[in-house]
Short mmCIF file of C-alpha atoms and ligand atoms in Angstrom, two decimals:
data_model
loop_
_atom_site.label_atom_id
_atom_site.label_comp_id
_atom_site.label_asym_id
_atom_site.label_seq_id
_atom_site.Cartn_x
_atom_site.Cartn_y
_atom_site.Cartn_z
CA LYS A 1 -58.09 -45.10 -32.02
CA THR A 2 -55.51 -43.24 -33.68
CA LYS A 3 -55.75 -41.25 -36.49
CA ILE A 4 -53.88 -41.23 -39.73
CA LYS A 5 -52.36 -38.84 -41.40
CA MET A 6 -50.63 -36.73 -38.32
CA LYS A 7 -47.29 -35.51 -38.16
CA VAL A 8 -46.01 -37.35 -35.12
CA THR A 9 -45.74 -33.70 -33.26
CA GLU A 10 -50.13 -33.48 -33.06
CA HIS A 11 -50.14 -37.11 -32.19
CA ILE A 12 -48.64 -36.19 -29.09
CA ALA A 13 -50.46 -33.42 -28.58
CA ASN A 14 -53.68 -35.29 -28.58
CA SER A 15 -52.04 -37.90 -27.02
CA LYS A 16 -53.44 -34.54 -23.73
CA GLY A 17 -50.45 -36.02 -21.24
CA LYS A 18 -50.59 -39.98 -22.06
CA PRO A 19 -47.85 -41.10 -23.38
CA LEU A 20 -48.29 -42.95 -26.94
CA ILE A 21 -46.69 -46.14 -28.29
CA SER A 22 -44.89 -46.34 -31.62
CA PHE A 23 -42.73 -49.56 -32.95
CA GLU A 24 -39.36 -49.76 -34.69
CA ILE A 25 -39.24 -51.89 -37.42
CA LEU A 26 -36.46 -52.96 -39.43
CA PRO A 27 -37.50 -53.72 -43.75
CA PRO A 28 -36.66 -57.11 -44.20
CA THR A 29 -34.13 -58.75 -46.41
CA LYS A 30 -34.25 -58.27 -49.97
CA GLY A 31 -36.26 -60.93 -51.39
CA LYS A 32 -38.45 -61.23 -48.37
CA SER A 33 -42.14 -60.34 -48.57
CA ILE A 34 -44.63 -57.95 -47.44
CA HIS A 35 -46.04 -60.26 -45.18
CA SER A 36 -42.92 -60.37 -43.13
CA ILE A 37 -44.00 -57.28 -41.71
CA TYR A 38 -47.09 -57.47 -41.28
CA GLU A 39 -46.44 -60.83 -38.95
CA ILE A 40 -44.01 -59.27 -37.16
CA LEU A 41 -46.91 -56.25 -36.59
CA ASP A 42 -50.03 -57.63 -36.24
CA PRO A 43 -49.98 -58.87 -33.16
CA LEU A 44 -48.30 -55.64 -31.94
CA MET A 45 -51.75 -53.43 -33.46
CA GLU A 46 -53.72 -54.61 -30.38
CA PHE A 47 -51.66 -51.82 -28.53
CA ASP A 48 -52.81 -48.80 -31.07
CA PRO A 49 -49.54 -48.01 -31.69
CA SER A 50 -49.25 -43.50 -33.66
CA PHE A 51 -46.89 -44.88 -35.54
CA ILE A 52 -44.58 -47.16 -36.56
CA ASN A 53 -40.95 -46.56 -37.73
CA VAL A 54 -38.87 -47.50 -40.24
CA THR A 55 -35.25 -48.33 -40.20
CA TYR A 56 -33.29 -46.81 -43.77
CA HIS A 57 -30.75 -48.34 -45.25
CA ARG A 58 -27.78 -48.25 -47.02
CA SER A 59 -25.89 -50.16 -49.84
CA GLU A 60 -22.59 -52.04 -48.64
CA GLN A 61 -19.86 -53.49 -50.12
CA ILE A 62 -18.31 -57.06 -50.67
CA PHE A 63 -16.22 -58.60 -52.52
CA LYS A 64 -18.13 -61.81 -54.24
CA GLN A 65 -15.37 -64.64 -55.52
CA ARG A 66 -15.39 -64.58 -58.89
CA THR A 67 -15.37 -68.65 -60.54
CA ASP A 68 -11.68 -68.42 -61.18
CA GLY A 69 -11.19 -67.46 -57.62
CA SER A 70 -10.69 -64.14 -57.78
CA PHE A 71 -13.10 -61.93 -56.12
CA ASN A 72 -15.36 -57.93 -57.34
CA LYS A 73 -16.97 -55.48 -55.21
CA VAL A 74 -19.81 -54.74 -55.84
CA ASP A 75 -22.58 -52.89 -53.27
CA ILE A 76 -25.88 -54.14 -52.05
CA ARG A 77 -28.69 -52.84 -51.14
CA LYS A 78 -29.27 -54.93 -48.21
CA ARG A 79 -32.37 -53.36 -46.22
CA PRO A 80 -34.14 -51.37 -49.31
CA GLY A 81 -38.21 -50.33 -49.18
CA THR A 82 -38.75 -48.11 -46.51
CA VAL A 83 -40.95 -45.48 -48.52
CA GLY A 84 -42.14 -48.84 -49.58
CA ILE A 85 -43.35 -49.71 -46.29
CA CYS A 86 -44.03 -46.76 -44.61
CA ALA A 87 -46.76 -46.42 -46.92
CA ALA A 88 -47.54 -49.99 -47.15
CA ILE A 89 -48.35 -49.41 -43.35
CA MET A 90 -50.85 -46.17 -44.31
CA ASN A 91 -53.22 -48.75 -46.32
CA HIS A 92 -52.64 -51.94 -44.47
CA TYR A 93 -53.13 -51.34 -40.91
CA LYS A 94 -54.42 -47.51 -41.15
CA VAL A 95 -51.99 -45.48 -39.09
CA ASP A 96 -48.77 -43.63 -39.50
CA ALA A 97 -46.11 -44.82 -40.32
CA VAL A 98 -42.30 -42.84 -39.38
CA PRO A 99 -39.27 -42.92 -42.48
CA HIS A 100 -36.13 -42.82 -41.40
CA LEU A 101 -33.22 -41.11 -43.66
CA ILE A 102 -29.85 -41.06 -44.24
CA CYS A 103 -27.52 -38.74 -45.06
CA GLY A 104 -25.12 -42.17 -45.20
CA GLY A 105 -24.42 -43.60 -49.22
CA PHE A 106 -26.96 -41.83 -50.48
CA SER A 107 -26.35 -38.18 -52.50
CA LYS A 108 -28.99 -34.61 -52.25
CA ASP A 109 -30.64 -36.11 -55.54
CA GLU A 110 -31.58 -39.70 -53.93
CA THR A 111 -33.21 -37.91 -50.89
CA GLU A 112 -34.99 -35.47 -52.65
CA ASN A 113 -36.55 -38.24 -55.31
CA ALA A 114 -37.62 -39.38 -51.40
CA LEU A 115 -39.04 -36.46 -50.05
CA ILE A 116 -40.89 -36.22 -53.44
CA ASP A 117 -42.49 -40.01 -53.26
CA LEU A 118 -43.25 -39.67 -49.49
CA ASN A 119 -45.05 -36.29 -50.54
CA PHE A 120 -47.45 -37.39 -53.12
CA LEU A 121 -47.92 -40.44 -50.49
CA GLY A 122 -48.63 -38.14 -47.81
CA ILE A 123 -46.10 -38.96 -45.12
CA ASN A 124 -45.90 -36.64 -43.24
CA ASN A 125 -42.61 -37.20 -41.34
CA VAL A 126 -39.66 -38.74 -41.26
CA LEU A 127 -37.16 -39.11 -38.69
CA VAL A 128 -33.60 -37.00 -39.90
CA LEU A 129 -30.32 -39.54 -39.15
CA ARG A 130 -26.34 -39.15 -40.54
CA GLY A 131 -26.30 -42.45 -41.00
CA ASP A 132 -23.23 -44.68 -39.69
CA PRO A 133 -20.01 -45.95 -41.53
CA PRO A 134 -20.50 -49.31 -43.47
CA LYS A 135 -19.25 -52.32 -41.63
CA GLY A 136 -14.92 -52.40 -42.48
CA GLU A 137 -15.23 -48.91 -42.20
CA LYS A 138 -14.44 -46.76 -38.58
CA TYR A 139 -15.99 -43.80 -39.21
CA PHE A 140 -18.55 -42.00 -41.01
CA ARG A 141 -17.81 -40.31 -44.90
CA PRO A 142 -20.45 -38.51 -46.71
CA HIS A 143 -21.35 -39.26 -49.88
CA PRO A 144 -19.34 -37.43 -52.30
CA ASN A 145 -23.01 -35.42 -52.87
CA GLY A 146 -24.62 -35.97 -49.89
CA HIS A 147 -24.71 -34.65 -46.32
CA ASN A 148 -21.72 -34.87 -44.11
CA PHE A 149 -23.89 -34.28 -40.34
CA ALA A 150 -27.64 -34.49 -39.86
CA ILE A 151 -28.28 -31.56 -39.67
CA ASP A 152 -27.43 -30.53 -43.78
CA LEU A 153 -30.32 -33.20 -44.82
CA VAL A 154 -32.47 -31.38 -41.97
CA LYS A 155 -32.32 -27.92 -43.28
CA GLN A 156 -32.33 -29.69 -46.67
CA VAL A 157 -35.92 -31.20 -45.55
CA VAL A 158 -36.80 -27.60 -43.84
CA GLU A 159 -35.95 -26.03 -47.55
CA LEU A 160 -38.17 -28.51 -49.63
CA ASN A 161 -41.63 -27.14 -46.99
CA GLN A 162 -40.74 -24.16 -47.90
CA GLY A 163 -40.89 -25.35 -51.96
CA SER A 164 -36.81 -24.99 -52.70
CA TYR A 165 -36.09 -27.51 -54.71
CA LEU A 166 -32.38 -28.46 -55.34
CA GLU A 167 -32.85 -27.72 -58.78
CA ASP A 168 -33.13 -23.57 -58.45
CA ASP A 169 -34.22 -23.28 -61.41
CA ILE A 170 -37.57 -24.83 -60.25
CA THR A 171 -39.84 -21.53 -59.25
CA ASN A 172 -43.64 -21.30 -57.88
CA ALA A 173 -43.26 -24.99 -56.30
CA ASP A 174 -45.70 -26.95 -53.96
CA THR A 175 -44.33 -26.64 -50.60
CA THR A 176 -44.04 -30.03 -48.28
CA ASN A 177 -45.44 -30.26 -45.36
CA PHE A 178 -43.11 -32.84 -43.42
CA CYS A 179 -42.33 -33.12 -39.36
CA ILE A 180 -38.60 -33.77 -39.09
CA GLY A 181 -37.53 -35.52 -35.76
CA VAL A 182 -33.98 -36.16 -34.31
CA ALA A 183 -31.89 -38.34 -32.65
CA GLY A 184 -30.96 -38.09 -29.46
CA TYR A 185 -28.04 -39.73 -26.91
CA PRO A 186 -28.89 -40.08 -23.72
CA GLU A 187 -24.87 -41.83 -22.71
CA LYS A 188 -23.75 -39.29 -25.34
CA HIS A 189 -23.34 -39.68 -29.31
CA PHE A 190 -19.84 -41.15 -29.28
CA GLU A 191 -17.96 -39.71 -31.69
CA SER A 192 -18.53 -37.10 -29.93
CA ALA A 193 -15.27 -35.75 -27.36
CA ASN A 194 -17.59 -34.62 -24.10
CA PRO A 195 -21.44 -34.94 -23.47
CA MET A 196 -22.17 -30.90 -24.00
CA LEU A 197 -20.95 -30.70 -27.07
CA ASP A 198 -22.75 -33.45 -28.35
CA LEU A 199 -25.77 -31.50 -26.28
CA MET A 200 -24.52 -28.35 -28.49
CA HIS A 201 -25.13 -30.20 -31.84
CA LEU A 202 -28.16 -31.49 -30.64
CA LYS A 203 -29.24 -28.23 -30.09
CA GLN A 204 -28.35 -26.75 -33.06
CA LYS A 205 -30.57 -30.06 -35.29
CA VAL A 206 -33.40 -28.49 -33.08
CA ASP A 207 -32.97 -25.01 -34.07
CA ALA A 208 -32.51 -26.24 -37.32
CA GLY A 209 -36.28 -27.25 -37.23
CA ALA A 210 -36.46 -30.60 -35.85
CA GLU A 211 -39.65 -30.59 -33.72
CA TYR A 212 -39.21 -33.79 -32.31
CA ILE A 213 -36.21 -36.00 -30.39
CA ALA A 214 -35.60 -39.91 -30.61
CA THR A 215 -33.84 -41.03 -28.36
CA GLN A 216 -30.87 -44.32 -28.44
CA MET A 217 -32.41 -46.54 -26.69
CA PHE A 218 -31.09 -47.30 -22.72
CA PHE A 219 -31.34 -49.17 -19.60
CA ASP A 220 -31.24 -47.01 -17.17
CA ASN A 221 -33.94 -44.58 -16.42
CA LYS A 222 -31.95 -42.23 -15.25
CA LYS A 223 -30.14 -41.38 -18.42
CA TYR A 224 -32.98 -40.08 -19.98
CA PHE A 225 -34.50 -38.36 -16.28
CA GLU A 226 -30.61 -35.69 -16.36
CA PHE A 227 -30.46 -36.34 -20.31
CA VAL A 228 -33.97 -34.90 -20.79
CA LYS A 229 -33.34 -32.06 -17.56
CA GLN A 230 -29.84 -31.26 -19.88
CA CYS A 231 -31.96 -30.87 -22.80
CA ARG A 232 -34.15 -28.32 -21.21
CA GLU A 233 -31.18 -26.36 -19.03
CA ALA A 234 -29.95 -25.99 -22.41
CA ASP A 235 -32.84 -24.76 -24.45
CA ILE A 236 -34.08 -27.56 -26.47
CA HIS A 237 -37.66 -27.42 -25.45
CA VAL A 238 -39.36 -29.78 -27.88
CA PRO A 239 -40.29 -33.59 -26.80
CA ILE A 240 -38.00 -36.04 -26.52
CA ILE A 241 -40.38 -39.38 -26.83
CA PRO A 242 -37.91 -42.54 -25.70
CA GLY A 243 -36.24 -45.78 -27.11
CA LEU A 244 -36.78 -48.99 -25.16
CA LYS A 245 -35.49 -51.98 -26.59
CA PRO A 246 -35.90 -55.62 -25.14
CA LEU A 247 -32.85 -57.80 -23.62
CA SER A 248 -33.05 -61.26 -24.48
CA THR A 249 -29.74 -62.87 -24.50
CA GLN A 250 -26.28 -63.04 -22.33
CA ARG A 251 -24.03 -62.53 -25.83
CA GLN A 252 -26.64 -59.22 -25.77
CA LEU A 253 -24.62 -58.15 -23.08
CA THR A 254 -21.29 -57.72 -24.36
CA MET A 255 -22.91 -56.95 -28.42
CA ILE A 256 -24.72 -54.07 -27.76
CA PRO A 257 -22.80 -51.59 -25.25
CA SER A 258 -20.44 -52.80 -28.56
CA ILE A 259 -22.72 -51.95 -30.35
CA PHE A 260 -24.93 -48.62 -29.74
CA HIS A 261 -21.83 -47.90 -27.57
CA VAL A 262 -24.29 -47.77 -23.81
CA ASP A 263 -24.17 -49.11 -20.62
CA LEU A 264 -25.82 -51.85 -18.85
CA PRO A 265 -26.83 -51.43 -15.35
CA GLU A 266 -24.92 -53.51 -12.95
CA GLU A 267 -28.20 -55.80 -11.78
CA LEU A 268 -29.64 -55.89 -15.35
CA VAL A 269 -26.57 -57.55 -16.23
CA LYS A 270 -26.26 -59.95 -12.78
CA ASN A 271 -30.23 -60.72 -13.07
CA MET A 272 -29.41 -61.70 -16.55
CA MET A 273 -25.70 -63.89 -16.49
CA ASN A 274 -27.67 -65.98 -13.22
CA ALA A 275 -30.35 -66.79 -15.37
CA SER A 276 -28.98 -70.25 -17.53
CA THR A 277 -31.59 -70.90 -19.47
CA LYS A 278 -32.20 -69.10 -22.54
CA GLN A 279 -36.54 -68.97 -21.54
CA GLU A 280 -34.37 -67.19 -18.31
CA GLN A 281 -32.80 -64.96 -20.02
CA ARG A 282 -36.27 -63.58 -21.98
CA LYS A 283 -37.72 -63.36 -18.65
CA VAL A 284 -35.14 -61.45 -17.09
CA GLY A 285 -34.85 -59.11 -20.64
CA GLU A 286 -38.56 -59.12 -20.48
CA ASP A 287 -38.84 -58.27 -16.35
CA TRP A 288 -36.34 -55.55 -17.23
CA LEU A 289 -37.85 -53.70 -20.50
CA PHE A 290 -41.72 -53.68 -18.45
CA GLN A 291 -40.09 -51.99 -15.02
CA GLN A 292 -38.59 -49.06 -17.27
CA ALA A 293 -40.99 -48.89 -19.03
CA SER A 294 -44.02 -48.95 -16.44
CA GLU A 295 -41.78 -46.13 -14.66
CA LEU A 296 -41.38 -43.52 -18.04
CA MET A 297 -44.99 -44.28 -18.20
CA GLU A 298 -45.46 -42.92 -14.80
CA HIS A 299 -43.54 -39.68 -15.22
CA GLY A 300 -45.20 -38.35 -17.44
CA VAL A 301 -42.63 -39.32 -21.13
CA PRO A 302 -44.69 -38.39 -23.97
CA GLY A 303 -43.97 -41.83 -25.89
CA LEU A 304 -42.71 -45.16 -25.01
CA HIS A 305 -40.93 -46.08 -28.54
CA PHE A 306 -39.81 -49.47 -28.80
CA TYR A 307 -36.96 -50.87 -31.22
CA THR A 308 -39.19 -53.90 -32.07
CA LEU A 309 -36.19 -55.69 -33.67
CA GLY A 310 -36.82 -59.60 -34.46
CA LYS A 311 -37.86 -59.84 -30.72
CA PRO A 312 -41.48 -57.90 -31.44
CA ASP A 313 -42.87 -60.89 -28.95
CA LEU A 314 -40.80 -59.84 -25.70
CA VAL A 315 -42.40 -55.90 -26.39
CA TYR A 316 -46.07 -58.06 -27.34
CA ASN A 317 -45.57 -59.75 -23.18
CA VAL A 318 -44.71 -56.39 -21.75
CA MET A 319 -46.92 -53.84 -23.06
CA LYS A 320 -49.49 -56.67 -22.50
CA LYS A 321 -48.67 -55.85 -18.61
CA LEU A 322 -48.76 -52.47 -19.32
CA THR A 323 -52.36 -51.86 -20.52
P1 LIG B 1 -25.87 -36.31 -36.16
O1 LIG B 1 -26.16 -35.15 -35.34
O2 LIG B 1 -24.38 -35.75 -37.37
O3 LIG B 1 -23.97 -36.41 -34.40
C1 LIG B 1 -23.49 -37.40 -35.83
C2 LIG B 1 -21.60 -37.04 -34.94
O4 LIG B 1 -21.30 -35.72 -35.45
C3 LIG B 1 -22.28 -36.30 -33.69
O5 LIG B 1 -20.90 -36.83 -32.87
C4 LIG B 1 -22.31 -35.17 -33.44
O6 LIG B 1 -22.42 -33.92 -31.66
C5 LIG B 1 -21.68 -34.93 -34.07
N1 LIG B 1 -21.68 -33.74 -35.29
C6 LIG B 1 -22.74 -32.82 -35.02
N2 LIG B 1 -22.57 -31.93 -35.82
C7 LIG B 1 -21.44 -31.15 -35.90
C8 LIG B 1 -20.76 -30.09 -36.59
N3 LIG B 1 -21.56 -29.31 -37.70
N4 LIG B 1 -19.38 -30.62 -36.49
C9 LIG B 1 -19.20 -31.21 -35.49
N5 LIG B 1 -19.53 -32.28 -35.04
C10 LIG B 1 -20.98 -32.64 -35.67
N6 LIG B 1 -28.52 -45.48 -38.58
C11 LIG B 1 -29.19 -45.68 -39.57
O7 LIG B 1 -28.38 -46.31 -41.10
N7 LIG B 1 -30.32 -46.32 -40.03
C12 LIG B 1 -31.45 -46.04 -39.68
O8 LIG B 1 -32.99 -45.58 -39.16
C13 LIG B 1 -30.89 -45.85 -37.99
N8 LIG B 1 -31.79 -45.34 -37.19
C14 LIG B 1 -31.29 -44.07 -36.31
C15 LIG B 1 -32.78 -44.23 -35.05
C16 LIG B 1 -32.53 -43.48 -33.20
C17 LIG B 1 -33.61 -43.17 -32.78
C18 LIG B 1 -31.43 -43.20 -33.31
C19 LIG B 1 -31.04 -43.25 -31.66
C20 LIG B 1 -30.25 -44.46 -34.11
C21 LIG B 1 -30.72 -44.19 -36.04
N9 LIG B 1 -30.07 -44.39 -36.38
C22 LIG B 1 -29.81 -45.44 -37.36
C23 LIG B 1 -28.22 -44.48 -36.31
C24 LIG B 1 -27.24 -42.96 -36.98
O9 LIG B 1 -27.51 -42.94 -37.32
C25 LIG B 1 -26.49 -43.25 -35.44
O10 LIG B 1 -26.57 -43.43 -34.85
C26 LIG B 1 -25.05 -42.31 -36.35
O11 LIG B 1 -23.57 -42.65 -35.56
C27 LIG B 1 -25.02 -40.00 -36.04
O12 LIG B 1 -26.25 -39.99 -36.65
P2 LIG B 1 -27.25 -39.11 -35.88
O13 LIG B 1 -28.04 -38.21 -37.10
O14 LIG B 1 -27.17 -38.42 -34.66
O15 LIG B 1 -25.59 -37.77 -36.31
#
C-alpha cells in the first residue's frame, strides 16, 4: 500500500522503477457534494494510486439577464473547492492529493493564502500552471496583482519554501516544504513559436525549482518518447510523467485537437470513424488507451497519469486489464 504525506518525487523514488499510477479529477460544479468525487474515485482506489490530482479553476464572467431584460456581467467560479477536496481525499482514502494552482484569475496574495491552507493541511505537493484565458477570450491576461507565467508562480512557491512571504516584514517565518510539478507539452504549447523555445521555457521552470514534469495528453507514444529525449538533450533531468486521456466518442475527434492542441493518429481516427455505435466507439478508445498504457509501462516510465475527466469506468477497465 502506498504511503501518505509524501512528495510526488518520493513516491517515484519509492516505486523503484515500477510505474506509479495517478488519477486526475475536476472539482464538481458548485452545488454538488464531496460524494460526487467519492463516486468517481471509489472504484479506482482498487488500483492503489500514489496520488490524486485535483484541478484548479478560475472564475468566469457571464452575462445574467435581469428581470427588465437588460444584462448584468457577473463573476462566477463554477468549480471552487480544490484545497478542501484535496484534504477530504487525503482523509477519506489515506492517499496523497496533488492540488493544481494557476496564475490566471488569482492575485499573488490569494495564491499565498491557498498555499498557507495547503501547508496547514499537510498537503506538500502542488502542480503549478499558468491557466488558460477564460472562455470567450483569446489571449491570456494576468491578474493585475498576479503572475504572467507558470515560472513566476514556481518562484513564489520556492520563496515560501524558504520562509519568504509576500509581506517582507514577516521575519523568521517557518518554511514550507512543497514539491513542485509543472506542465510539459510533447506536441508544443500552442502559443509557443517553436518546440525549442517551448523547451527552453520548460527548462527555466525546472531550473527555478520544479522537481518533475506532468505532460499534456498525447495519443501517439512516439511523441512522448521524442519529447523525453529532447528534454534530456536540453539538460532537463527530472521525471516526466506521461498524461493519458481516454477517448470515447467520434465527437472528440474534432473537440480534442481544438481544445488541447494535440494531434490524433490516423489509425485511431480511422478506427473511431468505423465504429458506428456508442459502445463500439468506447471500445476503440479503451483499446487505444490500453495499448498506449501498456507500451509506456514496458518502456519504464515513472508513472501513468490518467485524466479521469468524467470517464472513470473506461480508465477502470483499462487498469483492470493492465494489472
Ligand atoms: P507556462 O509554462 O507559463 O507557458 C505558457 C506559454 O508561455 C508557453 O507557450 C511557453 O512557451 C510560454 N512562456 C513561458 N515562459 C515564458 C517567458 N518567460 N516569456 C515568453 N513566453 C514564455 N489549467 C487550469 O486552468 N487548471 C488546471 O488545473 C490545469 N491543469 C493542467 C494540468 C496539466 C498536466 C497540463 C498539461 C495543463 C493543465 N492546465 C490547467 C492547462 C494550462 O493552464 C494551460 O495549458 C496553459 O495554457 C499553459 O500553462 P503552463 O503552466 O504550461 O504555462
